CSV table of C-alpha atoms in Angstrom, one decimal:
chain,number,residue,atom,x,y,z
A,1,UNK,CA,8.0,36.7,3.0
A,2,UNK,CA,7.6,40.1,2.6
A,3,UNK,CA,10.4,41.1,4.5
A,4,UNK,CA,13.0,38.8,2.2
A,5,UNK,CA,11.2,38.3,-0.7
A,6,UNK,CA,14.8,36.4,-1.7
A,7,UNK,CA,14.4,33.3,0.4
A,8,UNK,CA,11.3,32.2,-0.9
A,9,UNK,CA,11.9,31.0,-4.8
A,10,UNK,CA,13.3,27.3,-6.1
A,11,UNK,CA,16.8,28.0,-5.1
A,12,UNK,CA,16.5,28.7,-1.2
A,13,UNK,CA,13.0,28.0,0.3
A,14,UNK,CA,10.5,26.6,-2.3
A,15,UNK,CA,7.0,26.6,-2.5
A,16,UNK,CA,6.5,22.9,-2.8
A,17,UNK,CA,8.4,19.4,-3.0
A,18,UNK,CA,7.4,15.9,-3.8
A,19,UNK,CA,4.1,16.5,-3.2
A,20,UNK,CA,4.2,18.8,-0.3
A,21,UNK,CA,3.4,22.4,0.5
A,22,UNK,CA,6.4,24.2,2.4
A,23,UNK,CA,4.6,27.4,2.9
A,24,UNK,CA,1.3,28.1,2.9
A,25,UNK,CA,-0.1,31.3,0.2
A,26,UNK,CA,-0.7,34.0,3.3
A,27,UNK,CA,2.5,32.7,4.8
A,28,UNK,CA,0.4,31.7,8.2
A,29,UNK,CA,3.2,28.8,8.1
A,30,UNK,CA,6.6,27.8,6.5
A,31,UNK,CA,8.4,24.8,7.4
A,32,UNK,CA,11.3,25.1,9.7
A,33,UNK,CA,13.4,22.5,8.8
A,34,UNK,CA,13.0,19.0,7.2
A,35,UNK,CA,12.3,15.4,8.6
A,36,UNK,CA,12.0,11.8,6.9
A,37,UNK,CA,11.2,8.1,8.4
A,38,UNK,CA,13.1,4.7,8.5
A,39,UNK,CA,14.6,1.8,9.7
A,40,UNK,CA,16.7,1.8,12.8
A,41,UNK,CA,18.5,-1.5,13.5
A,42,UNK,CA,20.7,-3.2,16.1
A,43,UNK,CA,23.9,-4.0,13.9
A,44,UNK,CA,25.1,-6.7,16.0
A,45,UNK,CA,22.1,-8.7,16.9
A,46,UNK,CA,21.4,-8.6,13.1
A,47,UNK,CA,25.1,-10.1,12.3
A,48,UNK,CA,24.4,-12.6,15.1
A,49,UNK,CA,21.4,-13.8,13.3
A,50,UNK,CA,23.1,-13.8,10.1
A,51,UNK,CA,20.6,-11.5,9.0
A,52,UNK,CA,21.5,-8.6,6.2
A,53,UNK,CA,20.5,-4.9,7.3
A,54,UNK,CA,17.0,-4.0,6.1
A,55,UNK,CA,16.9,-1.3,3.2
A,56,UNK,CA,13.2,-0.9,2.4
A,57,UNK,CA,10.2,-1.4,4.4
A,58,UNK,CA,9.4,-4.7,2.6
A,59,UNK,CA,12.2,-6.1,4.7
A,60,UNK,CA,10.5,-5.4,7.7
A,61,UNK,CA,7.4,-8.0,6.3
A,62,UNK,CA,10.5,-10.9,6.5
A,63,UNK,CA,9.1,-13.5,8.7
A,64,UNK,CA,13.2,-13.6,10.2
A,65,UNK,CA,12.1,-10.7,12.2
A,66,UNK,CA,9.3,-12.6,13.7
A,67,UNK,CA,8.3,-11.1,17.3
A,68,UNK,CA,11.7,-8.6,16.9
A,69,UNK,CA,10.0,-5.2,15.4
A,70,UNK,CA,9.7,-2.4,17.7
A,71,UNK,CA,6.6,-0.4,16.6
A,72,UNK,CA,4.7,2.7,17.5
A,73,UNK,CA,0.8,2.8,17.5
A,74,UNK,CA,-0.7,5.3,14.7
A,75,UNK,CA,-3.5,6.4,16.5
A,76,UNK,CA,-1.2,8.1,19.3
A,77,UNK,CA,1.3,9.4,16.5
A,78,UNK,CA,0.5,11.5,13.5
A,79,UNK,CA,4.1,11.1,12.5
A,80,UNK,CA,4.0,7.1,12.9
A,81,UNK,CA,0.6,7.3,11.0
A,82,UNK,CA,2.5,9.0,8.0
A,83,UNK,CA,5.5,6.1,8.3
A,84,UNK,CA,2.3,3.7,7.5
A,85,UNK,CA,0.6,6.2,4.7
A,86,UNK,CA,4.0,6.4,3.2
A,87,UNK,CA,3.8,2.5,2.6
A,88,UNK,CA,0.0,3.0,1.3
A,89,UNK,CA,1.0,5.3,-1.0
A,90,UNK,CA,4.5,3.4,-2.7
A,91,UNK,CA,1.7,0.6,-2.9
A,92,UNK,CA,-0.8,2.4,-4.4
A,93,UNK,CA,1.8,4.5,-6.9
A,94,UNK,CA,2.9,1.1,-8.1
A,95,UNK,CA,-0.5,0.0,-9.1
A,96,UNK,CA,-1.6,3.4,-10.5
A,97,UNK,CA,-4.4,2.0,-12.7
A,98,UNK,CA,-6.2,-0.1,-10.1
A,99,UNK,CA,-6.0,2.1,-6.6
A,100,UNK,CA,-8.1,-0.3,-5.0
A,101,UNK,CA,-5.4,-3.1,-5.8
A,102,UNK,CA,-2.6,-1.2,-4.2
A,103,UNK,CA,-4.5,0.0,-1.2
A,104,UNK,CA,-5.1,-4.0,-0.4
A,105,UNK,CA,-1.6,-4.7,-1.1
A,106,UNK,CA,0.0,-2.2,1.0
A,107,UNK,CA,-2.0,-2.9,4.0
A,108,UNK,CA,-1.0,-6.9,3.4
A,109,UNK,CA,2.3,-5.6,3.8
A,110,UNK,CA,1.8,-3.4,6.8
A,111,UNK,CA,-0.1,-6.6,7.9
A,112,UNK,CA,2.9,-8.7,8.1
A,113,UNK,CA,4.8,-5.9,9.9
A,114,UNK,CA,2.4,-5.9,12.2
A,115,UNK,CA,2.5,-9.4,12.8
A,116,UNK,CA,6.5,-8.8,13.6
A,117,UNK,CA,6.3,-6.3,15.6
A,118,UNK,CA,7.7,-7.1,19.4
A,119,UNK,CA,4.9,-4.7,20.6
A,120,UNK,CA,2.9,-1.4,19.7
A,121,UNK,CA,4.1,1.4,21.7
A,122,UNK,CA,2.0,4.6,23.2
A,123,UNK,CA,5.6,6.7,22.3
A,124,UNK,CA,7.7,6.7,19.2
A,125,UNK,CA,10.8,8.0,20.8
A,126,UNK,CA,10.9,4.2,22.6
A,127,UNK,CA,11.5,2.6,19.5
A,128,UNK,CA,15.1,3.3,19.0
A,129,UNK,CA,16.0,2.9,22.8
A,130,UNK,CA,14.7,-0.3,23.1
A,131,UNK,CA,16.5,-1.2,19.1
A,132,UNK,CA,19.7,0.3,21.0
A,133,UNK,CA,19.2,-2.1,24.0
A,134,UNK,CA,18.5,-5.7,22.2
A,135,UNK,CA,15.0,-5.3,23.2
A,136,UNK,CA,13.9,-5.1,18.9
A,137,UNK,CA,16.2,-6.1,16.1
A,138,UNK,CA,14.3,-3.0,14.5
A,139,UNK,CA,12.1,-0.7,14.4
A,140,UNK,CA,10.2,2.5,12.2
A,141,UNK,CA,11.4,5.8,13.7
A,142,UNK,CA,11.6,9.5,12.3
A,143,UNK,CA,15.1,10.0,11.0
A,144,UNK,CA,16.9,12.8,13.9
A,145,UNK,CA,15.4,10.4,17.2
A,146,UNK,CA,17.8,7.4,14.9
A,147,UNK,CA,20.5,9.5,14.2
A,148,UNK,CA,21.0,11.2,17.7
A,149,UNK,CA,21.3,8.2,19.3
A,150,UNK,CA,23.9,6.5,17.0
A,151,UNK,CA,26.0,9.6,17.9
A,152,UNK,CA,25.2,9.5,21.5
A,153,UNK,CA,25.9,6.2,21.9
A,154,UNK,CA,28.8,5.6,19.2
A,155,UNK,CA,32.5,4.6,20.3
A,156,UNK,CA,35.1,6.4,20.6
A,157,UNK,CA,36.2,6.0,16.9
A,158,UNK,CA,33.3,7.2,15.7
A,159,UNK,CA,32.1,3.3,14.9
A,160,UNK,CA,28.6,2.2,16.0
A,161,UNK,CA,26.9,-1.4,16.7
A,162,UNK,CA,23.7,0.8,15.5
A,163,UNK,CA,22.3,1.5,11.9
A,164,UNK,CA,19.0,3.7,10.5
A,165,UNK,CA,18.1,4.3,6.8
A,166,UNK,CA,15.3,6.2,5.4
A,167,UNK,CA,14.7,4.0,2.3
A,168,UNK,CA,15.8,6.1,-0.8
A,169,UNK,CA,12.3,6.9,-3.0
A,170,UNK,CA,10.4,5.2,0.5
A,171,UNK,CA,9.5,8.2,2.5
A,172,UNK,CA,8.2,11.7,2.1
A,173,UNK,CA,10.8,14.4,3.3
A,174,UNK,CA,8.1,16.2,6.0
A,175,UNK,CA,7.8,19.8,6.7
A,176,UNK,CA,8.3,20.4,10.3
A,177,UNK,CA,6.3,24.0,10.0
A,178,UNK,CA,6.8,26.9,12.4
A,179,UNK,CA,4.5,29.6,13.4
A,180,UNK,CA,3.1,32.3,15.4
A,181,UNK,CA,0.2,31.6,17.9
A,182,UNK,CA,-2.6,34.0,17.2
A,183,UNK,CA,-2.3,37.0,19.8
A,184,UNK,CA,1.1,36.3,20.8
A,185,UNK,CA,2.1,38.5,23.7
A,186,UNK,CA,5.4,39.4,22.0
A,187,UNK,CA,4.7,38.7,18.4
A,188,UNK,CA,8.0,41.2,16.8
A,189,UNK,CA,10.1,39.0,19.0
A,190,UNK,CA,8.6,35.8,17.5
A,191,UNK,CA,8.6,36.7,13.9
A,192,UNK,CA,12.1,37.6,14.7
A,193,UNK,CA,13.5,34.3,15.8
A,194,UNK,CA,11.1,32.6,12.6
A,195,UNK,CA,13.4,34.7,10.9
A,196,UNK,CA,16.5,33.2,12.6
A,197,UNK,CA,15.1,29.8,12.0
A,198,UNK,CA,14.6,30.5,8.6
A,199,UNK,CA,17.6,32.4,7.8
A,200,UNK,CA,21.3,30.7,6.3
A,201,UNK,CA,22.6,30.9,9.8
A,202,UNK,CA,19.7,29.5,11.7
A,203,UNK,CA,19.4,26.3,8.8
A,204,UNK,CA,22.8,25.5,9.5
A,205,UNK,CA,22.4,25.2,13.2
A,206,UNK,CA,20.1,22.1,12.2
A,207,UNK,CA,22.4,20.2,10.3
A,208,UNK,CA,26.0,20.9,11.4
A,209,UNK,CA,28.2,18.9,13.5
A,210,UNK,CA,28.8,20.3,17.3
A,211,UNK,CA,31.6,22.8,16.9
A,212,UNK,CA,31.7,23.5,13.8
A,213,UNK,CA,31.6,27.2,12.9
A,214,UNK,CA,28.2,28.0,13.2
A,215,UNK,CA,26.7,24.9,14.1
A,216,UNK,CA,25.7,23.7,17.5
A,217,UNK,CA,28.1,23.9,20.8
A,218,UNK,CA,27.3,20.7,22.5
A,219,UNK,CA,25.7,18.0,20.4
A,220,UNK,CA,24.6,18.0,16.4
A,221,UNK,CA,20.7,18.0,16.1
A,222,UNK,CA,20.5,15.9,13.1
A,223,UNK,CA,17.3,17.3,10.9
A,224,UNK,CA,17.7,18.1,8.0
A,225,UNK,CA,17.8,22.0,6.7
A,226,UNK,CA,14.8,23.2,4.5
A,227,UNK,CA,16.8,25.8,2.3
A,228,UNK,CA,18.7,24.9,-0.8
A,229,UNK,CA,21.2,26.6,-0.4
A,230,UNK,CA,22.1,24.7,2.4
A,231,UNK,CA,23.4,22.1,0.0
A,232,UNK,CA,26.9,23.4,-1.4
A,233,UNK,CA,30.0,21.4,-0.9
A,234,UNK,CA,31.5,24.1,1.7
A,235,UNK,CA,28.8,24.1,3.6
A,236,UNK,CA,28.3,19.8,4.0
A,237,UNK,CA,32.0,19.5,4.7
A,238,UNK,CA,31.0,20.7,8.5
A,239,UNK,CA,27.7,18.9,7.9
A,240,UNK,CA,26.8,16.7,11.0
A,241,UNK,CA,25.0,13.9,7.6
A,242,UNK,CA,27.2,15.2,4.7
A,243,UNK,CA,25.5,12.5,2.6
A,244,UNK,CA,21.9,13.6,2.9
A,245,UNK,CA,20.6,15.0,0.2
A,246,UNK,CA,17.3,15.2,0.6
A,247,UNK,CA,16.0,17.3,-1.8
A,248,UNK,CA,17.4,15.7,-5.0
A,249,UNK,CA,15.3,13.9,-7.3
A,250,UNK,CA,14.3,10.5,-6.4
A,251,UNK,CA,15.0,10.9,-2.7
A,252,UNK,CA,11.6,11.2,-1.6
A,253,UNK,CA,8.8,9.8,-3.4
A,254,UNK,CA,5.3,12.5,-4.7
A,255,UNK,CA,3.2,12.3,-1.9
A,256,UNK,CA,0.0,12.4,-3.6
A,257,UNK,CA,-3.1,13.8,-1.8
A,258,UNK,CA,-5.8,12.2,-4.1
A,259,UNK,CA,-4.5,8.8,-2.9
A,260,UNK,CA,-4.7,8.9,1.2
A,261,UNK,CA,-4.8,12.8,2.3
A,262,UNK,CA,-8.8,12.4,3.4
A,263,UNK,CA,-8.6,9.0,4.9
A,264,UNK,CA,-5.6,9.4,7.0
A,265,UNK,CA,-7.6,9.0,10.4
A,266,UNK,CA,-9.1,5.9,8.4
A,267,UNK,CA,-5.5,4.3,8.0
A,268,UNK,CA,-4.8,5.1,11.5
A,269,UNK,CA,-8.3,3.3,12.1
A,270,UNK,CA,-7.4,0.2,10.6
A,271,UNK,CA,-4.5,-0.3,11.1
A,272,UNK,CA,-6.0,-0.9,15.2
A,273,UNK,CA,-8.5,-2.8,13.8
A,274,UNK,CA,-6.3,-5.0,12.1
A,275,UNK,CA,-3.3,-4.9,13.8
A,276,UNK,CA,-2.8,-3.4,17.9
A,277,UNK,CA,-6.7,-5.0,19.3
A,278,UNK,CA,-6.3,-8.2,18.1
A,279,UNK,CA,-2.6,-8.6,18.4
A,280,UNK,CA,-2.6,-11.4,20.5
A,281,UNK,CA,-4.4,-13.8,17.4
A,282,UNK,CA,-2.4,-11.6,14.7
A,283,UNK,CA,1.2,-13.3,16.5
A,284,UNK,CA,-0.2,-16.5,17.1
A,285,UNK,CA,-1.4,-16.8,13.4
A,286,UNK,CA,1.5,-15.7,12.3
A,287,UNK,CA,3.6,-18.0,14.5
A,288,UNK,CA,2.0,-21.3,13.1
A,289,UNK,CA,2.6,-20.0,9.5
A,290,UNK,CA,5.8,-19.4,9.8
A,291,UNK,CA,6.4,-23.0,11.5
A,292,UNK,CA,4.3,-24.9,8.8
A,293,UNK,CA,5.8,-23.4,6.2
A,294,UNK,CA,2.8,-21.0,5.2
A,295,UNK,CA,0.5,-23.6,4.2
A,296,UNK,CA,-1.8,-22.4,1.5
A,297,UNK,CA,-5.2,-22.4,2.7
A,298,UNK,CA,-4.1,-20.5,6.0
A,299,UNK,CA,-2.2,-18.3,4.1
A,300,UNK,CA,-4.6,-17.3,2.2
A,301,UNK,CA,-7.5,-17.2,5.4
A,302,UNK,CA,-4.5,-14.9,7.1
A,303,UNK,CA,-3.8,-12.7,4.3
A,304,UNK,CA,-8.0,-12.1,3.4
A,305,UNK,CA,-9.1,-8.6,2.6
A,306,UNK,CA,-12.9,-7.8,3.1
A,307,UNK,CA,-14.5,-5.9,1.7
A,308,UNK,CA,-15.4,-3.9,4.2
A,309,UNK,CA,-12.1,-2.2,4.4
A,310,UNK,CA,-11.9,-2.4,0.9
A,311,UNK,CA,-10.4,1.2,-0.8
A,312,UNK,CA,-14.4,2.0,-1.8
A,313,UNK,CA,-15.6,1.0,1.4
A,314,UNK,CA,-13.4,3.1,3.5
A,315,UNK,CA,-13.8,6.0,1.7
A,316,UNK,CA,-17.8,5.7,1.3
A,317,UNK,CA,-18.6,4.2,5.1
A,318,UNK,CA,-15.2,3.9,7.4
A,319,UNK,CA,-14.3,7.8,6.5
A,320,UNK,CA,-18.1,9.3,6.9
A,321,UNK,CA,-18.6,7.4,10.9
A,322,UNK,CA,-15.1,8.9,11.7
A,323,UNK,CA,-15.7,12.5,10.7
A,324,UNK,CA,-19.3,12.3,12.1
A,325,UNK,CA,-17.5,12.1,15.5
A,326,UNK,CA,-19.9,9.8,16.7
A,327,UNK,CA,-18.5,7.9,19.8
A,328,UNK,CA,-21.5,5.1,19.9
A,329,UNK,CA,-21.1,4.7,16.2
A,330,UNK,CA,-17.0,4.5,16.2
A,331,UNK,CA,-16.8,2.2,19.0
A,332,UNK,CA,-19.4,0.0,17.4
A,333,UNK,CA,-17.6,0.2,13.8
A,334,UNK,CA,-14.3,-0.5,15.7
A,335,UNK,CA,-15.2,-3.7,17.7
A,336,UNK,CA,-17.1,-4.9,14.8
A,337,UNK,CA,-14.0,-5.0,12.6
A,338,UNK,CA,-11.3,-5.9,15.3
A,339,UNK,CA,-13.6,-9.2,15.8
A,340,UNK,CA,-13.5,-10.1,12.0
A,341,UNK,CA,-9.9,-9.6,12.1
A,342,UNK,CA,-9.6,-11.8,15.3
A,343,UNK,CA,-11.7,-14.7,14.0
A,344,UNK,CA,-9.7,-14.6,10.7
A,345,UNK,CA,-6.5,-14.9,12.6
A,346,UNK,CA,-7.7,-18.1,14.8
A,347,UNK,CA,-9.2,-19.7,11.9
A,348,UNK,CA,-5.3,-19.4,9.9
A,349,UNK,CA,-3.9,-20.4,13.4
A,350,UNK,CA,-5.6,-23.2,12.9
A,351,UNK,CA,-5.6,-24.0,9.7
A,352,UNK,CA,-1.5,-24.3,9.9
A,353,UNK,CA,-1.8,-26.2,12.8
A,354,UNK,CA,-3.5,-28.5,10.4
A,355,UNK,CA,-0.8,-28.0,7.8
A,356,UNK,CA,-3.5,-26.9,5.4
């Protein structure tokens, strides 16, 4: 920063967006370039289904995509973890006077997407291979893995049987930061090339197509630049995503901390609890709801929210046992809620079954 004071200001690299720090006051770290999450989606397999390409993550709660959601696990991802936090936090936003309310409802909706998903995979980069190969109708994926494999795998007219979307106002635009390791054998070399990264010439190697001037020789790298003035018309016309914009208003939504920034290893927590250890009952369950029509009774069994894992709770008992690193106490917490969640699920199984 001190070396071009110029960069860092509203109009190239700026302190802050949507909720989010982009460098840090000492300048210890500064993002490098920017990322978002979406939908990626298998065009054809959609149209053969007669099914409409998802736009929000709401769509991915449709009971149409019923065992056909390719899904990363959370606790093996922090980026996947933030894909889930993003939904947590729409929910939450929406219901600004009752936190508690909106914590509930967006885990019922990361509940049913749960209950879609095909599997829960240990790496996020499979999503969008097995999407590509008819193994998923869809799946959640950070933005560049989606849109380097449409280009890799697009025809010859530049068409694509493939699709991705991060859902306008549904994700956070994420720092990817850069920095120096603490007694760096060469550390004038590496402030050098956080220099190039940072610079006009280095941004535009991360969003220009493959040979254009002063992009990349080989193959576009799809993320999204962090400066501003990035952003200009002559710039975007050699621009691998001319349409992103990603740092206009409305195209992220404010990340706020307050909401989920402490209980982040608490979402990522539940969300096995709820979701990946019992996911077995959570498909069945499902299943017979969607083949009895979702009869009331097992709806509501299905769809129950205790209060242990209630937006109080979490923050006053599931949060403390976490951070106490306790690994008696976690694994006690952990099987104790996976079983609730399991019996809950058999009991709506059955109550479809029943048609109640």
């Amino acid at each position: 920063k001190l070396s071009h004071p110029v960069w860092f200001n509203d109009a190239a690299i700026q302190a802050k967006f949507s909720g989010l720090e982009y460098f840090d006051a000492e300048i210890e770290w500064v993002v490098s370039c920017l990322s978002s999450f979406g939908i990626f989606w298998n065009k054809e397999n959609l149209e053969r289904r007669g099914m409409k390409a998802p736009a929000t993550w709401s769509d991915l709660a449709d009971p149409a995509y019923e065992n056909q959601l390719a899904v990363s696990d959370p606790t093996k991802s922090g980026t996947v973890a933030a894909m889930f936090e993003c939904i947590l936090q729409m929910s939450m936003a929406e219901n600004p006077d009752d936190s508690a309310a909106g914590w509930a409802a967006g885990f019922k909706e990361i509940l049913a997407i749960g209950a879609n998903s095909r599997y829960w995979t240990d790496s996020s980069t499979k999503i969008p291979l097995d999407v590509s190969e008819g193994e998923a109708l869809a799946g959640m994926c950070v933005d560049f893995y989606g849109r380097n494999l449409i280009e890799r795998l697009s025809k010859v007219n530049g068409q694509s049987r493939l699709g991705f979307i991060a859902p306008r106002g549904g994700t956070t635009i994420s720092p990817q930061p850069i920095s120096m390791f603490r007694g760096a054998p060469n550390p004038e070399l590496a402030t050098r090339f956080i220099e190039f990264i940072l610079s006009p010439e280095g941004q535009k190697l991360w969003g220009l197509k493959a040979g254009a001037p002063g992009g990349p020789e080989k193959m576009a790298l799809r993320n999204m630049p962090l400066r501003r003035d990035y952003y200009v018309p002559e710039i975007l016309a050699d621009a691998a995503d001319p349409e992103l914009r990603p740092l206009e208003p409305g195209a992220a939504f404010i990340y706020e901390p307050k909401y989920t920034a402490e209980l982040f290893s608490s979402i990522r927590f539940l969300i096995r609890a709820m979701c990946i250890d019992p996911h077995v009952e959570l498909k069945e369950a499902w299943h017979e709801l969607i083949a009895h029509q979702f009869p009331p009774q097992a709806t509501a069994v299905f769809n129950e929210f205790p209060e242990t894992v209630s937006y109080a709770a979490v923050k006053t008992k599931i949060a403390p046992v976490l951070k106490s690193k306790d690994s008696v106490a976690i694994a006690k917490l952990a099987r104790e809620l996976s079983e609730h969640f399991r019996t809950n699920y058999l009991k709506a199984r059955d109550l479809a079954r029943e048609g109640k």
